[in-house]
Each structure stands twice: as structure tokens, then as C-alpha cells.
Short mmCIF file of C-alpha atoms and ligand atoms in Angstrom, two decimals:
data_model
loop_
_atom_site.label_atom_id
_atom_site.label_comp_id
_atom_site.label_asym_id
_atom_site.label_seq_id
_atom_site.Cartn_x
_atom_site.Cartn_y
_atom_site.Cartn_z
CA MET A 1 115.89 8.62 -160.20
CA THR A 2 115.88 5.09 -158.78
CA LEU A 3 119.34 3.47 -158.78
CA ILE A 4 118.67 0.25 -156.86
CA GLU A 5 115.34 -1.48 -156.47
CA TYR A 6 114.50 -4.55 -154.38
CA LYS A 7 111.15 -6.14 -155.20
CA ASN A 8 109.71 -8.74 -152.80
CA PHE A 9 113.24 -10.02 -152.25
CA TYR A 10 113.96 -12.92 -149.90
CA TYR A 11 117.35 -14.49 -149.22
CA ARG A 12 118.47 -17.45 -147.13
CA TYR A 13 122.12 -18.57 -146.84
CA LYS A 14 122.72 -22.22 -147.68
CA GLY A 15 122.74 -24.22 -144.44
CA ASN A 16 120.66 -21.67 -142.48
CA GLU A 17 117.01 -22.27 -141.72
CA GLU A 18 116.10 -18.63 -141.18
CA TYR A 19 115.84 -16.13 -143.98
CA ALA A 20 118.47 -13.37 -143.61
CA LEU A 21 116.26 -11.11 -145.75
CA ASN A 22 112.47 -11.25 -145.68
CA ASN A 23 110.35 -9.67 -148.39
CA ILE A 24 112.52 -6.60 -148.96
CA ASN A 25 110.96 -3.78 -150.96
CA LEU A 26 113.33 -0.84 -151.24
CA LYS A 27 114.19 1.94 -153.64
CA ILE A 28 117.53 3.76 -153.40
CA GLU A 29 117.40 7.12 -155.18
CA ASP A 30 120.21 9.28 -156.57
CA ASN A 31 121.97 12.10 -154.71
CA LYS A 32 121.19 10.96 -151.15
CA PHE A 33 123.18 10.29 -147.98
CA ILE A 34 121.58 7.24 -146.42
CA LEU A 35 122.16 5.62 -143.04
CA LEU A 36 121.48 1.89 -142.75
CA CYS A 37 120.98 0.85 -139.16
CA GLY A 38 119.85 -2.13 -137.15
CA GLU A 39 121.04 -4.41 -134.39
CA THR A 40 123.89 -6.87 -135.09
CA GLY A 41 122.58 -9.79 -137.15
CA SER A 42 119.61 -7.81 -138.47
CA GLY A 43 120.74 -8.28 -142.10
CA LYS A 44 122.60 -5.06 -142.99
CA THR A 45 125.65 -6.75 -144.53
CA THR A 46 123.42 -9.23 -146.35
CA LEU A 47 121.35 -6.36 -147.78
CA ILE A 48 124.60 -4.71 -148.97
CA ARG A 49 125.88 -7.94 -150.59
CA CYS A 50 122.82 -7.76 -152.87
CA MET A 51 123.85 -4.33 -154.14
CA ASN A 52 126.52 -5.57 -156.57
CA GLY A 53 125.32 -9.10 -157.28
CA LEU A 54 127.55 -10.89 -154.71
CA ILE A 55 124.21 -12.22 -153.51
CA PRO A 56 122.95 -14.32 -155.27
CA GLN A 57 125.89 -14.90 -157.64
CA PHE A 58 128.81 -15.42 -155.24
CA TYR A 59 127.19 -16.61 -151.98
CA SER A 60 125.34 -19.92 -152.09
CA GLY A 61 121.78 -19.73 -150.93
CA PHE A 62 118.18 -19.39 -151.97
CA TYR A 63 116.39 -16.28 -153.18
CA ARG A 64 113.02 -15.14 -154.35
CA GLY A 65 112.02 -11.79 -155.88
CA SER A 66 114.45 -9.44 -157.61
CA VAL A 67 117.07 -6.74 -157.16
CA GLU A 68 117.81 -4.34 -160.02
CA ILE A 69 120.75 -1.97 -160.31
CA SER A 70 119.99 0.80 -162.83
CA GLY A 71 117.43 -1.57 -164.32
CA LYS A 72 119.90 -4.49 -164.58
CA ASP A 73 118.87 -7.78 -162.97
CA THR A 74 121.54 -8.77 -160.41
CA THR A 75 120.95 -12.49 -160.93
CA ILE A 76 122.22 -12.44 -164.52
CA THR A 77 124.33 -9.28 -165.00
CA PRO A 78 128.07 -9.98 -164.50
CA ILE A 79 129.31 -8.71 -161.11
CA ALA A 80 132.07 -6.76 -162.92
CA ASP A 81 129.40 -4.73 -164.79
CA LEU A 82 127.42 -4.07 -161.61
CA SER A 83 130.59 -2.96 -159.78
CA THR A 84 130.93 0.08 -162.02
CA GLU A 85 127.42 1.18 -160.98
CA VAL A 86 127.80 0.51 -157.27
CA GLY A 87 131.13 0.64 -155.43
CA ILE A 88 131.21 -1.19 -152.12
CA VAL A 89 133.75 -0.79 -149.32
CA PHE A 90 133.37 -3.82 -147.08
CA GLN A 91 134.49 -4.09 -143.46
CA ASN A 92 138.26 -4.60 -142.99
CA PRO A 93 139.54 -2.59 -145.98
CA GLU A 94 142.96 -4.26 -145.84
CA ASN A 95 141.37 -7.42 -147.28
CA GLN A 96 140.23 -5.32 -150.22
CA LEU A 97 143.65 -3.77 -150.93
CA VAL A 98 145.64 -6.07 -153.19
CA ALA A 99 148.23 -4.01 -155.09
CA MET A 100 151.87 -3.42 -154.11
CA ASN A 101 151.38 0.29 -153.60
CA VAL A 102 148.60 2.83 -153.26
CA GLU A 103 148.99 4.23 -156.77
CA HIS A 104 148.62 0.78 -158.35
CA GLU A 105 145.74 0.02 -156.03
CA ILE A 106 143.78 3.04 -157.27
CA ALA A 107 144.79 2.49 -160.91
CA PHE A 108 143.81 -1.22 -160.83
CA GLY A 109 140.10 -0.82 -161.60
CA LEU A 110 140.73 1.74 -164.35
CA GLU A 111 143.37 -0.44 -166.01
CA ASN A 112 140.87 -3.28 -166.07
CA LEU A 113 138.45 -0.99 -167.89
CA GLY A 114 141.15 -0.28 -170.50
CA ILE A 115 141.46 3.45 -169.72
CA GLU A 116 144.53 5.26 -171.16
CA SER A 117 147.43 5.92 -168.78
CA VAL A 118 147.30 9.75 -169.18
CA GLU A 119 143.64 9.68 -168.21
CA ILE A 120 144.38 7.32 -165.30
CA SER A 121 147.03 9.69 -163.91
CA LYS A 122 144.59 12.60 -164.12
CA LYS A 123 141.88 10.69 -162.28
CA ILE A 124 144.29 9.43 -159.61
CA LYS A 125 145.39 13.01 -158.97
CA GLU A 126 141.79 14.11 -158.50
CA VAL A 127 140.69 11.33 -156.11
CA THR A 128 143.87 11.38 -154.03
CA LYS A 129 143.37 15.12 -153.54
CA ILE A 130 139.75 14.66 -152.43
CA THR A 131 140.66 11.85 -150.03
CA GLU A 132 143.89 13.58 -148.89
CA ILE A 133 146.24 10.69 -149.62
CA GLU A 134 148.56 12.31 -152.22
CA HIS A 135 151.55 11.71 -149.94
CA LEU A 136 150.84 7.96 -149.67
CA LEU A 137 151.01 6.96 -153.35
CA ASP A 138 154.31 5.03 -153.02
CA LYS A 139 153.38 3.23 -149.80
CA ALA A 140 152.31 -0.39 -149.58
CA PRO A 141 148.80 -0.92 -148.14
CA PHE A 142 150.22 -2.78 -145.10
CA GLU A 143 152.33 0.28 -144.21
CA LEU A 144 149.21 2.39 -143.71
CA SER A 145 147.12 3.08 -140.62
CA GLY A 146 143.48 1.94 -140.51
CA GLY A 147 142.24 5.43 -141.38
CA GLU A 148 144.66 5.69 -144.31
CA GLN A 149 143.65 2.25 -145.61
CA GLN A 150 140.03 3.28 -145.36
CA ARG A 151 140.73 6.41 -147.43
CA VAL A 152 142.66 4.39 -150.04
CA ALA A 153 139.74 1.94 -150.28
CA ILE A 154 137.36 4.90 -150.77
CA ALA A 155 139.67 6.47 -153.39
CA SER A 156 139.90 3.20 -155.37
CA ILE A 157 136.12 3.07 -155.55
CA LEU A 158 135.63 6.79 -156.14
CA VAL A 159 137.99 6.76 -159.13
CA LEU A 160 135.57 4.43 -160.96
CA GLU A 161 132.90 7.16 -160.65
CA PRO A 162 130.05 4.91 -159.47
CA LYS A 163 126.62 6.45 -158.93
CA ILE A 164 126.47 4.82 -155.51
CA ILE A 165 129.14 4.16 -152.91
CA VAL A 166 128.18 1.76 -150.14
CA LEU A 167 130.24 1.37 -146.97
CA ASP A 168 129.72 -1.41 -144.44
CA GLU A 169 130.69 -0.12 -140.98
CA PRO A 170 133.53 2.05 -142.32
CA THR A 171 134.55 3.39 -138.91
CA ALA A 172 134.58 0.09 -137.00
CA LEU A 173 138.39 -0.03 -136.90
CA LEU A 174 139.04 3.69 -136.52
CA ASP A 175 139.60 5.92 -133.52
CA PRO A 176 136.85 8.50 -132.87
CA TYR A 177 138.79 11.38 -134.46
CA MET A 178 139.55 9.48 -137.69
CA ALA A 179 136.01 8.08 -137.78
CA LYS A 180 134.61 11.62 -137.73
CA LYS A 181 137.01 12.73 -140.47
CA ILE A 182 136.01 9.83 -142.75
CA ILE A 183 132.29 10.49 -142.34
CA GLU A 184 132.77 14.23 -142.99
CA LEU A 185 134.85 13.38 -146.04
CA LEU A 186 132.10 11.11 -147.34
CA LYS A 187 129.52 13.85 -146.91
CA GLU A 188 131.75 16.30 -148.83
CA ILE A 189 132.16 13.76 -151.65
CA GLN A 190 128.44 13.11 -151.74
CA ILE A 191 127.64 16.82 -152.09
CA GLU A 192 130.45 17.53 -154.56
CA LYS A 193 129.80 14.55 -156.85
CA GLN A 194 126.02 14.45 -156.24
CA ILE A 195 126.17 10.68 -155.87
CA THR A 196 124.37 8.49 -153.35
CA ILE A 197 126.30 7.25 -150.35
CA LEU A 198 124.83 4.52 -148.17
CA ILE A 199 126.53 3.72 -144.87
CA SER A 200 125.88 0.92 -142.44
CA GLU A 201 127.11 2.32 -139.15
CA HIS A 202 126.75 1.87 -135.40
CA ARG A 203 128.15 5.29 -134.52
CA LEU A 204 124.89 7.10 -135.12
CA ASP A 205 126.22 10.30 -133.52
CA LEU A 206 128.59 10.67 -136.46
CA VAL A 207 126.31 9.88 -139.38
CA LEU A 208 122.91 11.16 -138.30
CA PRO A 209 123.68 14.90 -138.72
CA PHE A 210 124.46 14.28 -142.40
CA ALA A 211 121.88 11.65 -143.32
CA ASN A 212 118.93 12.56 -145.55
CA GLU A 213 117.33 9.15 -145.08
CA ILE A 214 117.48 6.20 -142.70
CA ILE A 215 116.77 2.54 -143.39
CA LEU A 216 115.90 0.49 -140.28
CA MET A 217 116.42 -3.28 -140.27
CA LYS A 218 115.27 -5.81 -137.70
CA ASP A 219 115.50 -9.63 -137.87
CA GLY A 220 115.93 -9.64 -141.65
CA ASN A 221 113.03 -7.26 -142.21
CA LEU A 222 113.23 -3.73 -143.50
CA ILE A 223 110.95 -2.12 -140.94
CA GLU A 224 111.15 1.53 -141.98
CA HIS A 225 112.73 3.72 -144.65
CA ASP A 226 112.06 7.44 -144.56
CA ASN A 227 113.67 10.82 -144.06
CA SER A 228 115.85 11.07 -140.95
CA ASP A 229 113.62 13.44 -138.96
CA LYS A 230 110.63 11.13 -139.35
CA ILE A 231 112.57 7.98 -138.46
CA ILE A 232 114.22 9.22 -135.30
CA ASN A 233 110.92 10.58 -134.04
CA GLY A 234 109.15 7.28 -134.61
CA THR A 235 108.55 4.34 -132.28
CA ASN A 236 110.68 1.85 -134.28
CA PHE A 237 113.84 3.87 -133.76
CA HIS A 238 112.95 4.37 -130.10
CA THR A 239 112.48 0.68 -129.38
CA LEU A 240 115.43 -0.75 -131.37
CA ARG A 241 118.51 -1.55 -129.29
CA LEU A 242 120.83 0.93 -130.96
CA ASN A 243 123.59 3.13 -129.66
CA LYS A 244 121.40 6.26 -129.60
CA PRO A 245 122.98 9.64 -130.41
CA VAL A 246 123.58 11.91 -127.39
CA ILE A 247 121.33 14.64 -128.80
CA TYR A 248 118.56 12.09 -129.23
CA SER A 249 118.86 10.86 -125.64
CA ILE A 250 118.82 14.39 -124.21
CA PHE A 251 115.79 15.57 -126.20
CA ASN A 252 113.96 12.30 -125.70
CA GLN A 253 114.37 12.71 -121.94
CA LEU A 254 113.18 16.33 -122.16
CA LYS A 255 110.15 15.07 -124.09
CA GLU A 256 109.37 12.48 -121.41
CA GLU A 257 109.63 15.21 -118.75
CA LYS A 258 107.23 17.34 -120.86
CA LEU A 259 109.87 20.04 -121.30
CA PHE A 260 109.99 19.63 -125.09
CA ASN A 261 107.21 18.83 -127.53
CA GLN A 262 108.71 19.14 -131.02
CA TYR A 263 110.63 16.92 -133.46
CA ILE A 264 113.88 15.69 -131.84
CA PRO A 265 116.73 17.43 -133.73
CA THR A 266 119.29 15.36 -135.65
CA SER A 267 122.29 17.70 -135.39
CA ILE A 268 123.91 20.36 -133.21
CA SER A 269 123.04 23.06 -135.76
CA LYS A 270 119.35 22.08 -135.55
CA VAL A 271 119.55 22.27 -131.74
CA ILE A 272 121.02 25.78 -132.03
CA ASN A 273 118.28 26.84 -134.44
CA TYR A 274 115.69 25.55 -131.99
CA LEU A 275 117.28 27.42 -129.06
CA LYS A 276 117.47 30.63 -131.11
CA GLY A 277 113.77 30.34 -131.81
CA LEU A 278 112.79 30.11 -128.14
N1 ADP B 301 128.20 -15.87 -145.12
C1 ADP B 301 127.18 -16.23 -144.33
N2 ADP B 301 126.78 -17.52 -144.26
C2 ADP B 301 125.74 -17.91 -143.47
N3 ADP B 301 125.01 -17.06 -142.71
C3 ADP B 301 125.37 -15.75 -142.75
C4 ADP B 301 126.46 -15.29 -143.54
N4 ADP B 301 126.55 -13.94 -143.36
C5 ADP B 301 125.58 -13.61 -142.50
N5 ADP B 301 124.85 -14.69 -142.13
C6 ADP B 301 123.69 -14.69 -141.21
O1 ADP B 301 122.70 -13.80 -141.73
C7 ADP B 301 122.09 -13.05 -140.70
C8 ADP B 301 122.27 -11.56 -140.97
O2 ADP B 301 123.64 -11.24 -140.84
P1 ADP B 301 124.29 -9.90 -141.36
O3 ADP B 301 123.72 -9.56 -142.68
O4 ADP B 301 125.77 -10.06 -141.26
O5 ADP B 301 123.76 -8.84 -140.27
P2 ADP B 301 124.36 -7.44 -139.77
O6 ADP B 301 125.30 -6.96 -140.85
O7 ADP B 301 123.18 -6.55 -139.57
O8 ADP B 301 125.08 -7.70 -138.48
C9 ADP B 301 122.72 -13.52 -139.40
O9 ADP B 301 121.88 -14.48 -138.82
C10 ADP B 301 124.03 -14.14 -139.84
O10 ADP B 301 124.45 -15.15 -138.97
MG1 MG B 302 127.33 -6.41 -140.78
#
């Protein structure tokens, strides 16, 4: 089922001469774990801002074409209505956390929807368990570490039960250990809830093993969107200036030395399967 669809979509920020998005055609389907990657300035954040109507409704600029969320046109549907379909965690989660404590933060969206307090408590219990923040409910957002804030931001979105959760560079402020934990947590949530999770991320090592699909952006163009195996074995991925995963670099080198002639594996378990088959 298609959840988000861009049709011949162009976008230019007011005051800029260049288009930040050029003729985007993209379908985001349900129940997928999708990696969005591209060099800095390639348009990833701009693409994400279109996923809940912030572009074109909040940012001033010029657009052509259309973006639909579950069939709703993002130019005219209120952002509040689109936010229940797509939950977005932007960079710097502390800017997104507004309540005096974590419990209120998570309850905020549900209260706005007019949900009963018994039901709210039940839902808070469930999402705080999944995100492992039960012990933080009384804390103020500013008392939390970056990783904890990130998990609170994810819990506040998850509680609204959107069909898609989008995260813009969620590990940028985290240490490597916490970054890995957050990505693993997101994969668990994706499998358990059968929702779609789309992540813009530079740490490809972390996300690639879990990703079903990859979207590649370059200079405002969506240059490729396919399953992960296909993308990382293609020339676009090879030539983009990205922080390539270690496994990719090793097997790519082996390929160049003619010691390997198959699809480059995307995870350690796939490498092990390959070695077992030798
Ligand atoms: N709020 C904004 N106003 C004007 N230009 C912007 C704004 N946000 C991004 N841009 C421009 O749009 C282009 C794409 O940026 P962005 O979507 O942030 O890329 P990425 O997330 O891949 O680094 C860049 O040229 C950037 O300078
Ligand atoms: Mg960005």
C-alpha cells in the first residue's frame, strides 16, 4: 500500500535560485525500513519537510507537482491532520520537547486529540516500555542525555500510532553505542508495529544491515530508489561521496582485486552466510 506519493514535485526556497527538489517522483510503501542517503545539501531534510506538509505550508517558497499522504494533498490538508499519519523526529530533539516532564511530553499529542486519560495512561505505559524510558517519566527534558531525549522524542511520536515514522539524522548527537541502540530499537519497532520507518542517516554502517530499501539523493534529485542489495551494488552508490560501510569497502576492494564476484553483502550475517557457502 502506498502511504506517501510525490508526483513531479519541485521545490525552491524563497530567496534561493536553485531548486532544492527537482522533479521528485517517489512512492513510500507500508511496512518498510528505508534509508535516505545523500551528501550534505543534497535535499534530504527538504524531502522530509514535505512529508507532513511543512513544505509548502510552513516554509515560504515555490512548488510544482504534488505530494499526497494517504491520498491527502499536502498543500491543503491541515498539518495537524497530516501529523497523525506521519510522525517526524527532526534533528536536535530537544527543540521538539516542550513539556515540563517526560510523561506530559508523551501525553501532549494524545490530549490534543481528546483521548481519555485512562487510555492515555495505558498508551504511555506501552510506548515507554518499548523505548525503555519508564524510569524517566518524572524528569524534565533538559535533565536527559541526548540518547534519552531521542528516545522520548520517538516515544511521543510512537504513541500517536502513525503509519510512518521519519527521522532526520537521529544519531547525529549520539555516541556510537547509543546510536547503535537507537537504530536497533527502531528496527524492533518497525517489525513489531509493521509500520514504515524512514531514516536519513550518515552512519550507513548502522542502518544498512536493517534497511529494506534505499533512496539516493544528489543535488536535489532523487537518483535511485530500490532495494538495498541493488543500490549498494550499483554505480550511483559507488560514486557518491558517502561514508561507506566497512563491509562495503572490504568487499568492493575484493571485487576490484578479482577475489569476489557476487553481490556485496549488506550485513555481517550475510557475510557469514557467504563464507559458509564457500
Ligand atoms: N530553510 C531553508 N531556507 C533556504 N534554503 C534552505 C533551507 N533549508 C535548506 N535549504 C537549502 O536547500 C538545499 C538542500 O538542503 P537540505 O534539504 O538541508 O539538504 P540535506 O538535508 O541533504 O543536507 C541546500 O542548498 C540548502 O542550503
Ligand atoms: Mg539534513
